[in-house]
Coordinates of C-alpha atoms and ligand atoms in Angstrom, one line a residue:
N1 CA 29.3 3.3 2.2
T2 CA 31.8 6.0 3.0
I3 CA 29.7 9.1 2.7
F4 CA 29.1 9.5 6.4
R5 CA 32.5 8.5 7.6
G6 CA 33.7 11.0 10.2
K7 CA 30.3 12.8 10.4
D8 CA 29.2 13.8 13.9
F9 CA 25.8 12.5 15.2
I10 CA 24.9 15.2 17.6
T11 CA 21.4 16.2 16.3
L12 CA 19.3 14.8 13.5
E13 CA 18.8 18.4 12.4
E14 CA 22.3 18.2 10.9
W15 CA 21.4 15.0 8.9
T16 CA 19.2 15.4 5.7
K17 CA 16.1 13.4 5.4
E18 CA 17.8 11.3 2.7
E19 CA 20.7 10.6 5.2
I20 CA 18.3 9.7 7.9
D21 CA 16.5 7.3 5.5
T22 CA 19.9 5.6 4.8
L23 CA 20.5 5.3 8.6
L24 CA 17.1 3.6 8.9
E25 CA 17.6 1.3 5.9
V26 CA 20.9 0.2 7.3
S27 CA 19.3 -0.3 10.8
K28 CA 16.6 -2.5 9.3
D29 CA 19.2 -4.6 7.4
L30 CA 21.3 -5.0 10.5
K31 CA 18.2 -6.1 12.4
K32 CA 17.5 -8.8 9.8
D33 CA 21.1 -10.0 9.9
F34 CA 20.9 -10.2 13.7
A35 CA 17.7 -12.2 13.5
M36 CA 19.3 -14.6 11.0
G37 CA 22.4 -15.1 13.1
K38 CA 24.5 -13.5 10.3
T39 CA 27.7 -11.8 11.5
T40 CA 28.2 -8.1 10.6
P41 CA 31.9 -7.4 11.2
Y42 CA 32.0 -3.9 9.7
L43 CA 34.2 -2.3 12.3
P44 CA 36.8 -4.9 13.2
Y45 CA 39.2 -3.8 16.0
Q46 CA 37.7 -0.4 16.2
T47 CA 37.0 1.3 19.6
V48 CA 34.2 3.5 20.6
F49 CA 34.7 5.4 23.8
L50 CA 31.4 5.8 25.8
M51 CA 31.6 8.7 28.2
F52 CA 28.7 8.5 30.6
F53 CA 28.0 11.3 33.0
E54 CA 24.7 9.7 34.0
Q55 CA 23.0 6.3 34.4
S56 CA 21.6 4.3 31.5
T57 CA 20.2 1.0 30.6
R58 CA 19.2 1.1 27.0
T59 CA 21.8 3.5 25.6
R60 CA 24.8 2.0 27.2
N61 CA 23.9 -1.6 26.4
S62 CA 22.8 -0.9 22.8
M63 CA 26.2 0.7 22.2
E64 CA 28.2 -2.0 23.9
A65 CA 26.3 -4.9 22.4
G66 CA 26.1 -3.0 19.1
I67 CA 29.9 -2.5 18.6
T68 CA 30.5 -6.1 19.6
Q69 CA 28.2 -7.2 16.8
L70 CA 30.1 -5.0 14.5
G71 CA 33.4 -6.6 15.5
G72 CA 34.7 -3.7 17.5
H73 CA 35.1 -2.8 21.1
A74 CA 33.3 -0.4 23.5
H75 CA 35.3 1.3 26.2
F76 CA 32.9 2.4 28.9
L77 CA 34.0 5.5 30.8
D78 CA 32.3 6.5 34.0
T79 CA 33.2 10.2 33.8
S80 CA 33.4 10.4 37.6
T81 CA 36.6 8.4 37.2
M82 CA 38.0 10.6 34.4
Q83 CA 39.9 13.9 34.7
V84 CA 36.9 15.7 33.3
S85 CA 35.6 15.4 36.9
H86 CA 38.6 17.6 37.9
G87 CA 37.8 20.1 35.2
E88 CA 40.0 18.8 32.3
V89 CA 38.8 20.6 29.2
A90 CA 36.8 19.1 26.3
K91 CA 39.7 19.8 23.9
D92 CA 42.2 17.7 25.8
T93 CA 39.8 14.8 26.2
A94 CA 38.6 14.9 22.6
V95 CA 42.1 15.1 21.0
I96 CA 43.5 12.4 23.2
L97 CA 40.6 9.9 22.9
S98 CA 40.5 10.5 19.1
R99 CA 44.2 9.5 18.8
M100 CA 43.4 6.2 20.6
G101 CA 40.1 5.1 19.0
H102 CA 37.5 5.6 16.3
A103 CA 34.6 7.5 17.9
I104 CA 33.7 9.3 21.1
A105 CA 30.1 8.9 22.4
C106 CA 28.8 10.9 25.3
R107 CA 25.8 11.2 27.6
N108 CA 25.5 14.3 29.7
C109 CA 21.8 15.4 29.9
F110 CA 21.7 16.8 33.4
W111 CA 25.3 17.7 34.0
G112 CA 25.1 21.4 33.0
I113 CA 27.6 21.2 30.2
G114 CA 25.2 19.5 27.8
N115 CA 25.3 20.1 24.1
A116 CA 28.0 22.8 24.4
Y117 CA 30.4 20.2 25.7
L118 CA 29.7 17.9 22.7
R119 CA 30.2 20.8 20.3
D120 CA 33.4 21.7 22.0
M121 CA 34.6 18.1 21.6
A122 CA 33.5 18.0 18.0
K123 CA 35.7 21.1 17.3
Y124 CA 38.8 19.2 18.3
S125 CA 38.1 15.5 17.8
S126 CA 39.4 13.8 14.6
V127 CA 36.8 11.0 15.0
P128 CA 33.0 11.3 15.1
I129 CA 31.2 12.6 18.2
L130 CA 28.1 10.6 18.9
N131 CA 25.4 12.1 21.1
L132 CA 24.0 9.6 23.6
Q133 CA 21.6 12.3 25.0
D134 CA 22.5 15.8 26.0
D135 CA 20.4 18.6 27.5
L136 CA 18.8 19.3 24.1
F137 CA 18.9 16.2 21.9
H138 CA 18.5 12.4 22.0
P139 CA 19.0 11.5 18.4
M140 CA 19.6 7.8 19.0
Q141 CA 16.2 7.6 20.7
G142 CA 14.5 9.6 17.9
L143 CA 15.9 7.3 15.3
A144 CA 14.7 4.2 17.1
D145 CA 11.3 5.8 17.6
L146 CA 10.9 6.5 13.9
M147 CA 12.1 3.1 12.9
T148 CA 9.5 1.5 15.3
I149 CA 6.7 3.6 13.9
Q150 CA 7.7 2.8 10.3
E151 CA 7.9 -1.0 11.1
K152 CA 4.5 -1.0 12.9
R153 CA 2.7 1.2 10.3
G154 CA 4.3 -0.2 7.1
G155 CA 6.7 2.5 6.1
D156 CA 4.4 5.3 5.1
V157 CA 3.9 7.5 8.2
R158 CA 2.6 10.6 6.5
N159 CA -0.3 12.2 8.3
L160 CA -0.2 9.7 11.1
K161 CA -1.5 11.4 14.2
V162 CA 1.3 11.4 16.7
S163 CA 0.9 12.9 20.2
I164 CA 3.9 13.8 22.3
I165 CA 2.4 14.2 25.7
W166 CA 4.9 15.7 28.1
A167 CA 5.1 16.9 31.6
Y168 CA 8.2 17.6 33.5
A169 CA 9.4 19.4 36.6
T170 CA 10.7 23.0 36.2
T171 CA 12.4 22.7 39.6
H172 CA 14.8 20.2 38.1
K173 CA 17.2 20.8 35.3
K174 CA 14.9 20.3 32.3
P175 CA 15.2 16.9 30.7
I176 CA 13.6 18.0 27.4
S177 CA 15.8 16.1 24.9
V178 CA 13.2 13.4 24.0
P179 CA 10.2 15.6 23.3
L180 CA 12.5 18.2 21.6
T181 CA 14.0 15.5 19.3
Q182 CA 10.6 14.0 18.5
S183 CA 9.1 17.4 17.8
L184 CA 11.8 18.2 15.3
L185 CA 11.9 14.8 13.7
F186 CA 8.4 13.6 13.2
P187 CA 7.1 16.6 11.1
R188 CA 10.0 16.0 8.7
Y189 CA 8.2 12.7 7.9
G190 CA 4.9 14.4 7.2
M191 CA 3.3 13.3 10.5
D192 CA 0.5 15.3 12.1
V193 CA 2.2 16.0 15.4
T194 CA 0.5 17.2 18.6
L195 CA 2.7 18.4 21.5
A196 CA 0.7 18.4 24.8
Y197 CA 2.1 19.7 28.1
P198 CA 0.9 21.6 31.2
E199 CA 1.0 25.4 30.7
G200 CA 4.3 26.9 31.6
Y201 CA 6.3 23.9 30.5
E202 CA 7.1 25.1 27.0
L203 CA 9.9 23.8 24.7
P204 CA 12.1 26.6 23.5
D205 CA 10.5 28.9 20.8
W206 CA 13.1 28.0 18.2
V207 CA 12.0 24.3 18.4
V208 CA 8.3 25.1 17.8
E209 CA 9.2 27.4 14.9
Q210 CA 11.5 24.8 13.4
A211 CA 8.9 22.0 13.9
K212 CA 6.3 24.1 12.1
K213 CA 8.6 24.8 9.3
H214 CA 9.4 21.1 8.8
A215 CA 5.6 20.4 8.9
E216 CA 4.9 23.0 6.2
S217 CA 7.5 21.5 3.9
T218 CA 6.2 18.0 4.1
G219 CA 2.4 18.4 4.3
G220 CA 2.4 17.4 7.9
S221 CA 1.3 19.6 10.8
F222 CA 2.5 20.6 14.3
R223 CA 0.2 22.0 17.0
I224 CA 0.3 22.5 20.7
T225 CA -2.4 21.8 23.3
H226 CA -2.6 21.9 27.0
D227 CA -5.5 19.5 27.1
Q228 CA -4.5 15.8 27.6
E229 CA -7.8 14.4 26.3
D230 CA -7.5 16.5 23.2
A231 CA -4.0 14.9 22.6
Y232 CA -5.2 11.4 23.1
K233 CA -8.4 11.7 21.0
D234 CA -8.0 9.8 17.7
A235 CA -4.2 9.5 18.0
D236 CA -2.4 6.8 16.1
V237 CA 0.7 6.9 18.2
V238 CA 1.2 8.4 21.7
F239 CA 4.4 9.2 23.6
P240 CA 3.2 10.1 27.1
K241 CA 5.9 10.9 29.6
N242 CA 5.9 12.6 33.0
W243 CA 9.4 13.0 34.3
G244 CA 8.0 14.4 37.6
S245 CA 7.4 10.9 38.8
W246 CA 11.2 10.2 38.7
F247 CA 12.1 12.8 41.2
K248 CA 10.2 11.4 44.2
N249 CA 13.3 9.7 45.6
P250 CA 14.5 11.9 48.5
S251 CA 18.1 10.9 47.8
T252 CA 18.0 12.9 44.6
E253 CA 17.8 16.1 46.7
V254 CA 15.2 17.4 44.3
V255 CA 12.1 19.0 45.8
D256 CA 9.8 18.7 42.9
A257 CA 6.9 21.1 42.8
G258 CA 6.0 19.8 39.4
L259 CA 5.4 16.3 40.7
E260 CA 2.4 17.3 42.7
A261 CA 1.1 19.9 40.3
N262 CA 1.3 17.6 37.3
K263 CA 0.5 14.3 38.8
G264 CA -2.7 14.3 36.7
W265 CA -0.6 14.0 33.6
K266 CA -0.8 10.3 33.5
C267 CA -1.6 7.8 30.7
T268 CA -4.6 6.1 32.2
E269 CA -6.7 3.4 30.6
E270 CA -9.5 5.8 30.2
R271 CA -7.4 8.4 28.3
F272 CA -5.8 5.7 26.1
A273 CA -9.3 4.5 25.2
L274 CA -9.8 7.9 23.4
T275 CA -7.1 7.0 20.8
N276 CA -7.7 5.2 17.5
K277 CA -8.2 1.4 17.8
D278 CA -4.6 0.3 16.8
C279 CA -2.9 3.3 18.5
L280 CA 0.7 2.5 19.6
Y281 CA 1.7 3.3 23.1
M282 CA 5.4 4.3 23.0
H283 CA 7.9 5.4 25.7
A284 CA 11.6 5.9 25.6
L285 CA 11.8 4.3 29.1
P286 CA 12.4 4.1 32.0
A287 CA 8.7 4.3 32.9
D288 CA 6.9 4.5 36.2
R289 CA 3.8 2.2 36.2
Q290 CA 2.4 3.9 39.3
N291 CA 2.6 7.6 38.6
E292 CA 3.1 7.8 34.9
V293 CA 1.1 5.1 33.1
D294 CA -1.4 2.4 34.0
A295 CA 0.1 -1.0 33.8
S296 CA -2.8 -2.2 31.6
V297 CA -1.7 0.3 28.9
I298 CA 2.1 -0.1 29.1
D299 CA 1.8 -3.9 29.4
G300 CA -1.2 -4.1 27.1
P301 CA -1.5 -5.2 23.5
N302 CA -0.9 -1.7 22.0
S303 CA 2.4 -1.2 23.8
A304 CA 5.4 -1.0 21.5
I305 CA 8.0 -0.3 24.3
Y306 CA 10.1 -3.4 23.9
D307 CA 10.3 -3.2 20.1
E308 CA 11.2 0.5 20.5
A309 CA 14.0 -0.4 23.0
E310 CA 15.2 -3.3 20.9
N311 CA 15.5 -0.9 17.9
R312 CA 17.9 1.1 19.9
L313 CA 20.4 -1.7 19.3
H314 CA 20.1 -1.7 15.5
T315 CA 19.9 2.1 15.1
A316 CA 23.1 2.4 17.3
K317 CA 24.8 -0.1 15.1
S318 CA 23.8 1.8 12.0
V319 CA 25.1 5.1 13.3
M320 CA 28.4 3.5 14.3
A321 CA 28.9 1.5 11.1
L322 CA 28.3 4.5 8.9
T323 CA 30.1 7.2 10.8
M324 CA 33.1 5.3 12.1
G325 CA 34.6 3.0 9.5
G326 CA 37.9 4.8 9.3
R327 CA 40.0 7.6 10.7
G328 CA 39.8 11.2 9.7
R329 CA 36.8 13.5 9.6
Q330 CA 34.9 14.8 6.5
Ligands
CP401 N1 15.8 5.7 26.5 C1 17.0 5.8 27.1 O1 17.8 6.6 26.7 O2 17.2 4.9 28.1 P1 18.4 4.9 29.1 O3 18.4 6.1 29.9 O4 18.3 3.6 29.9 O5 19.7 4.8 28.2

Protein backbone atom coordinates (compact mmCIF):
# COMPACT_ATOMS: atom_id res chain seq x y z
CA ASN A 1 0.00 0.00 0.00
CA THR A 2 1.75 3.17 -1.16
CA ILE A 3 -0.96 5.78 -0.69
CA PHE A 4 0.39 7.04 2.64
CA ARG A 5 4.05 6.89 1.71
CA GLY A 6 5.76 10.08 2.85
CA LYS A 7 2.68 11.37 4.70
CA ASP A 8 3.36 13.11 8.00
CA PHE A 9 1.70 11.77 11.13
CA ILE A 10 1.49 14.91 13.24
CA THR A 11 -2.21 15.01 14.07
CA LEU A 12 -5.04 12.62 13.24
CA GLU A 13 -7.00 15.70 12.16
CA GLU A 14 -4.95 15.55 8.95
CA TRP A 15 -5.94 11.93 8.32
CA THR A 16 -9.42 11.19 6.98
CA LYS A 17 -11.60 8.69 8.79
CA GLU A 18 -11.04 6.21 5.97
CA GLU A 19 -7.29 6.64 6.33
CA ILE A 20 -7.50 6.13 10.09
CA ASP A 21 -9.59 3.01 9.46
CA THR A 22 -6.80 1.69 7.25
CA LEU A 23 -4.22 2.42 9.97
CA LEU A 24 -6.38 0.47 12.41
CA GLU A 25 -6.93 -2.47 10.04
CA VAL A 26 -3.20 -2.75 9.45
CA SER A 27 -2.55 -2.48 13.22
CA LYS A 28 -4.92 -5.38 13.85
CA ASP A 29 -3.30 -7.48 11.11
CA LEU A 30 0.16 -6.77 12.50
CA LYS A 31 -1.03 -7.73 15.98
CA LYS A 32 -2.30 -11.07 14.68
CA ASP A 33 0.96 -11.70 12.82
CA PHE A 34 2.94 -10.95 15.98
CA ALA A 35 0.78 -13.35 18.02
CA MET A 36 1.30 -16.10 15.42
CA GLY A 37 5.05 -15.54 15.33
CA LYS A 38 4.86 -14.47 11.69
CA THR A 39 7.60 -12.14 10.52
CA THR A 40 6.59 -8.78 9.03
CA PRO A 41 9.67 -7.41 7.27
CA TYR A 42 7.99 -4.50 5.48
CA LEU A 43 10.77 -1.95 6.11
CA PRO A 44 14.04 -3.83 5.68
CA TYR A 45 17.17 -1.73 6.31
CA GLN A 46 15.13 1.39 6.94
CA THR A 47 15.97 3.77 9.76
CA VAL A 48 13.61 5.80 11.91
CA PHE A 49 15.25 8.53 13.98
CA LEU A 50 13.66 8.93 17.41
CA MET A 51 14.26 12.42 18.81
CA PHE A 52 13.26 12.45 22.47
CA PHE A 53 13.26 15.71 24.40
CA GLU A 54 11.54 13.92 27.31
CA GLN A 55 11.28 10.59 29.07
CA SER A 56 9.15 7.75 27.79
CA THR A 57 8.42 4.10 28.45
CA ARG A 58 5.63 3.14 26.04
CA THR A 59 6.34 5.44 23.12
CA ARG A 60 10.06 4.80 22.87
CA ASN A 61 9.80 1.05 23.27
CA SER A 62 6.84 0.62 20.93
CA MET A 63 8.79 2.46 18.23
CA GLU A 64 12.04 0.59 18.84
CA ALA A 65 10.49 -2.87 19.12
CA GLY A 66 8.10 -1.98 16.31
CA ILE A 67 10.71 -1.05 13.72
CA THR A 68 12.72 -4.16 14.61
CA GLN A 69 9.64 -6.26 13.90
CA LEU A 70 9.34 -4.49 10.55
CA GLY A 71 12.95 -5.36 9.67
CA GLY A 72 14.31 -1.86 10.15
CA HIS A 73 16.30 0.05 12.74
CA ALA A 74 15.49 2.73 15.32
CA HIS A 75 18.14 5.29 16.06
CA PHE A 76 17.37 6.72 19.52
CA LEU A 77 18.42 10.34 19.92
CA ASP A 78 18.51 11.91 23.36
CA THR A 79 18.18 15.51 22.18
CA SER A 80 20.33 16.81 25.05
CA THR A 81 23.22 15.18 23.16
CA MET A 82 22.25 16.77 19.84
CA GLN A 83 23.10 20.21 18.50
CA VAL A 84 19.44 21.20 18.82
CA SER A 85 20.35 21.66 22.49
CA HIS A 86 22.74 24.40 21.31
CA GLY A 87 20.02 25.94 19.17
CA GLU A 88 20.53 24.21 15.83
CA VAL A 89 17.45 24.99 13.76
CA ALA A 90 14.74 22.49 12.80
CA LYS A 91 15.54 22.97 9.09
CA ASP A 92 19.14 21.77 9.42
CA THR A 93 18.22 18.80 11.62
CA ALA A 94 15.33 17.78 9.36
CA VAL A 95 17.22 18.04 6.06
CA ILE A 96 20.25 16.19 7.37
CA LEU A 97 18.39 13.35 9.12
CA SER A 98 16.11 12.90 6.13
CA ARG A 99 19.17 12.39 3.91
CA MET A 100 20.35 9.63 6.26
CA GLY A 101 17.15 7.71 7.04
CA HIS A 102 13.51 7.11 6.27
CA ALA A 103 11.47 8.88 8.98
CA ILE A 104 12.00 11.36 11.80
CA ALA A 105 9.94 10.86 14.94
CA CYS A 106 9.93 13.37 17.77
CA ARG A 107 8.59 13.84 21.31
CA ASN A 108 8.65 17.34 22.75
CA CYS A 109 5.55 17.90 24.86
CA PHE A 110 6.99 20.17 27.59
CA TRP A 111 9.95 21.71 25.79
CA GLY A 112 8.29 24.90 24.67
CA ILE A 113 8.88 24.35 20.96
CA GLY A 114 6.10 21.76 20.65
CA ASN A 115 3.98 21.35 17.55
CA ALA A 116 5.63 24.35 15.85
CA TYR A 117 8.96 22.49 15.85
CA LEU A 118 7.41 19.45 14.19
CA ARG A 119 5.73 21.67 11.59
CA ASP A 120 9.04 23.36 10.91
CA MET A 121 10.74 19.99 10.45
CA ALA A 122 7.92 18.82 8.19
CA LYS A 123 8.47 21.85 5.95
CA TYR A 124 12.04 20.79 5.20
CA SER A 125 12.15 17.02 5.67
CA SER A 126 12.01 14.73 2.65
CA VAL A 127 10.85 11.85 4.88
CA PRO A 128 7.71 11.62 7.04
CA ILE A 129 7.63 13.38 10.41
CA LEU A 130 5.99 11.25 13.10
CA ASN A 131 4.64 12.90 16.23
CA LEU A 132 5.47 10.98 19.41
CA GLN A 133 3.62 13.61 21.52
CA ASP A 134 3.94 17.34 21.34
CA ASP A 135 2.30 20.14 23.30
CA LEU A 136 -1.00 19.65 21.44
CA PHE A 137 -1.30 16.16 20.01
CA HIS A 138 -0.50 12.56 20.89
CA PRO A 139 -1.81 10.76 17.79
CA MET A 140 -0.02 7.47 18.50
CA GLN A 141 -1.86 7.30 21.84
CA GLY A 142 -5.21 8.25 20.29
CA LEU A 143 -4.89 5.51 17.70
CA ALA A 144 -4.06 2.85 20.31
CA ASP A 145 -6.95 4.04 22.51
CA LEU A 146 -9.39 3.75 19.63
CA MET A 147 -8.08 0.33 18.62
CA THR A 148 -8.47 -0.92 22.20
CA ILE A 149 -12.04 0.34 22.50
CA GLN A 150 -12.94 -1.27 19.16
CA GLU A 151 -11.40 -4.58 20.19
CA LYS A 152 -13.17 -4.60 23.54
CA ARG A 153 -16.51 -3.44 22.17
CA GLY A 154 -16.62 -5.45 18.96
CA GLY A 155 -15.88 -2.77 16.38
CA ASP A 156 -19.03 -0.65 16.44
CA VAL A 157 -18.32 2.13 18.89
CA ARG A 158 -21.13 4.47 17.85
CA ASN A 159 -22.96 6.08 20.79
CA LEU A 160 -20.66 4.47 23.29
CA LYS A 161 -20.53 6.78 26.32
CA VAL A 162 -16.92 7.78 26.74
CA SER A 163 -15.78 10.13 29.50
CA ILE A 164 -12.44 11.93 29.38
CA ILE A 165 -11.99 13.05 32.97
CA TRP A 166 -9.14 15.42 33.20
CA ALA A 167 -7.39 17.55 35.76
CA TYR A 168 -4.01 19.13 35.37
CA ALA A 169 -1.91 21.85 36.88
CA THR A 170 -2.01 25.30 35.33
CA THR A 171 1.25 26.17 37.06
CA HIS A 172 3.05 23.69 34.85
CA LYS A 173 3.32 23.90 31.09
CA LYS A 174 0.03 22.34 30.13
CA PRO A 175 0.25 18.67 29.15
CA ILE A 176 -3.06 18.61 27.28
CA SER A 177 -2.15 16.46 24.29
CA VAL A 178 -3.95 13.31 25.43
CA PRO A 179 -7.40 14.75 26.25
CA LEU A 180 -7.11 17.08 23.26
CA THR A 181 -6.41 14.18 20.87
CA GLN A 182 -9.17 12.03 22.36
CA SER A 183 -11.68 14.91 22.29
CA LEU A 184 -11.06 15.39 18.58
CA LEU A 185 -10.91 11.71 17.63
CA PHE A 186 -13.71 9.95 19.46
CA PRO A 187 -16.60 12.10 18.14
CA ARG A 188 -15.45 11.22 14.59
CA TYR A 189 -16.44 7.66 15.43
CA GLY A 190 -19.90 8.65 16.64
CA MET A 191 -19.16 8.24 20.32
CA ASP A 192 -21.04 10.21 22.96
CA VAL A 193 -18.14 12.01 24.56
CA THR A 194 -18.12 13.78 27.91
CA LEU A 195 -15.14 15.95 28.77
CA ALA A 196 -14.93 16.58 32.53
CA TYR A 197 -12.45 18.90 34.24
CA PRO A 198 -12.20 21.33 37.14
CA GLU A 199 -13.44 24.80 36.16
CA GLY A 200 -10.65 26.94 34.77
CA TYR A 201 -8.82 24.04 33.10
CA GLU A 202 -10.37 24.38 29.65
CA LEU A 203 -9.02 22.95 26.44
CA PRO A 204 -8.62 25.62 23.73
CA ASP A 205 -11.93 26.85 22.24
CA TRP A 206 -11.05 25.60 18.76
CA VAL A 207 -10.79 22.05 20.11
CA VAL A 208 -14.28 22.16 21.62
CA GLU A 209 -15.73 23.70 18.45
CA GLN A 210 -14.06 21.09 16.26
CA ALA A 211 -15.10 18.21 18.56
CA LYS A 212 -18.73 19.39 18.38
CA LYS A 213 -18.52 19.66 14.59
CA HIS A 214 -17.21 16.11 14.36
CA ALA A 215 -19.99 14.87 16.65
CA GLU A 216 -22.67 16.60 14.55
CA SER A 217 -21.41 14.93 11.40
CA THR A 218 -21.41 11.41 12.86
CA GLY A 219 -24.48 11.33 15.12
CA GLY A 220 -22.32 11.33 18.22
CA SER A 221 -22.20 14.05 20.84
CA PHE A 222 -19.69 16.13 22.78
CA ARG A 223 -20.47 17.81 26.07
CA ILE A 224 -18.57 19.35 28.96
CA THR A 225 -19.16 18.93 32.69
CA HIS A 226 -17.32 20.01 35.81
CA ASP A 227 -18.99 17.34 37.90
CA GLN A 228 -16.99 14.12 38.20
CA GLU A 229 -19.91 11.98 39.31
CA ASP A 230 -21.89 13.17 36.29
CA ALA A 231 -19.02 12.03 34.03
CA TYR A 232 -18.75 8.58 35.62
CA LYS A 233 -22.50 7.93 35.71
CA ASP A 234 -23.50 5.28 33.13
CA ALA A 235 -20.21 5.63 31.23
CA ASP A 236 -19.05 2.74 29.01
CA VAL A 237 -15.41 3.87 28.93
CA VAL A 238 -13.58 6.26 31.25
CA PHE A 239 -10.19 7.92 30.83
CA PRO A 240 -9.53 9.60 34.20
CA LYS A 241 -6.23 11.42 34.53
CA ASN A 242 -4.84 13.87 37.02
CA TRP A 243 -1.46 15.13 35.97
CA GLY A 244 -1.24 17.10 39.19
CA SER A 245 -0.06 14.04 41.03
CA TRP A 246 3.05 13.84 38.87
CA PHE A 247 4.43 17.16 39.98
CA LYS A 248 4.84 16.31 43.64
CA ASN A 249 8.53 15.51 43.23
CA PRO A 250 10.52 18.52 44.55
CA SER A 251 13.29 17.82 42.04
CA THR A 252 10.95 18.92 39.24
CA GLU A 253 11.13 22.51 40.59
CA VAL A 254 7.42 22.78 39.98
CA VAL A 255 5.32 24.22 42.75
CA ASP A 256 1.96 22.91 41.78
CA ALA A 257 -1.04 24.79 43.03
CA GLY A 258 -3.24 22.48 40.99
CA LEU A 259 -2.11 19.42 42.90
CA GLU A 260 -3.71 20.54 46.13
CA ALA A 261 -6.74 22.17 44.54
CA ASN A 262 -7.56 19.20 42.33
CA LYS A 263 -6.56 16.28 44.49
CA GLY A 264 -10.24 15.33 44.70
CA TRP A 265 -10.13 14.53 40.98
CA LYS A 266 -9.36 10.89 41.55
CA CYS A 267 -10.87 7.72 40.11
CA THR A 268 -12.07 6.09 43.31
CA GLU A 269 -13.81 2.75 43.62
CA GLU A 270 -17.01 4.61 44.58
CA ARG A 271 -16.92 6.82 41.50
CA PHE A 272 -16.10 3.94 39.19
CA ALA A 273 -19.10 2.06 40.64
CA LEU A 274 -21.32 4.73 39.02
CA THR A 275 -20.36 3.53 35.53
CA ASN A 276 -22.06 0.85 33.46
CA LYS A 277 -21.34 -2.74 34.47
CA ASP A 278 -18.71 -3.52 31.82
CA CYS A 279 -17.19 -0.05 31.73
CA LEU A 280 -13.55 0.02 30.63
CA TYR A 281 -11.04 1.86 32.78
CA MET A 282 -8.38 3.25 30.45
CA HIS A 283 -5.29 5.37 30.99
CA ALA A 284 -2.42 6.35 28.69
CA LEU A 285 -0.01 5.75 31.61
CA PRO A 286 2.05 6.39 33.63
CA ALA A 287 -0.54 6.36 36.44
CA ASP A 288 -0.26 7.15 40.14
CA ARG A 289 -2.06 4.54 42.25
CA GLN A 290 -1.97 6.78 45.29
CA ASN A 291 -3.21 10.15 44.12
CA GLU A 292 -4.87 9.47 40.81
CA VAL A 293 -6.73 6.17 40.92
CA ASP A 294 -7.58 3.46 43.45
CA ALA A 295 -5.52 0.31 42.92
CA SER A 296 -8.73 -1.72 43.03
CA VAL A 297 -9.86 0.07 39.83
CA ILE A 298 -6.64 0.23 37.83
CA ASP A 299 -5.74 -3.35 38.79
CA GLY A 300 -9.34 -4.53 38.70
CA PRO A 301 -11.22 -6.62 36.14
CA ASN A 302 -12.43 -3.64 34.08
CA SER A 303 -9.00 -2.16 33.56
CA ALA A 304 -7.76 -2.21 29.95
CA ILE A 305 -4.47 -0.42 30.62
CA TYR A 306 -2.13 -3.21 29.55
CA ASP A 307 -4.05 -3.98 26.35
CA GLU A 308 -4.07 -0.25 25.62
CA ALA A 309 -0.29 -0.05 26.14
CA GLU A 310 0.30 -3.23 24.10
CA ASN A 311 -1.64 -1.73 21.22
CA ARG A 312 0.86 1.13 21.12
CA LEU A 313 3.26 -1.38 19.54
CA HIS A 314 0.96 -2.46 16.74
CA THR A 315 -0.35 1.02 15.95
CA ALA A 316 3.23 2.34 15.87
CA LYS A 317 4.15 -0.41 13.40
CA SER A 318 1.15 0.42 11.25
CA VAL A 319 2.05 4.12 11.11
CA MET A 320 5.66 3.34 10.21
CA ALA A 321 4.86 0.59 7.69
CA LEU A 322 2.41 2.81 5.83
CA THR A 323 4.20 6.16 5.93
CA MET A 324 7.82 5.08 5.50
CA GLY A 325 8.17 2.38 2.88
CA GLY A 326 10.25 4.53 0.56
CA ARG A 327 11.96 7.84 0.06
CA GLY A 328 10.33 11.02 -1.19
CA ARG A 329 7.26 12.79 0.16
CA GLN A 330 3.80 12.93 -1.39
N1 LIG B 1 1.41 6.98 27.04
C1 LIG B 1 2.67 7.36 26.80
O1 LIG B 1 2.94 8.14 25.90
O2 LIG B 1 3.60 6.79 27.61
P1 LIG B 1 5.15 7.18 27.67
O3 LIG B 1 5.22 8.59 28.20
O4 LIG B 1 5.78 6.19 28.60
O5 LIG B 1 5.71 7.10 26.29
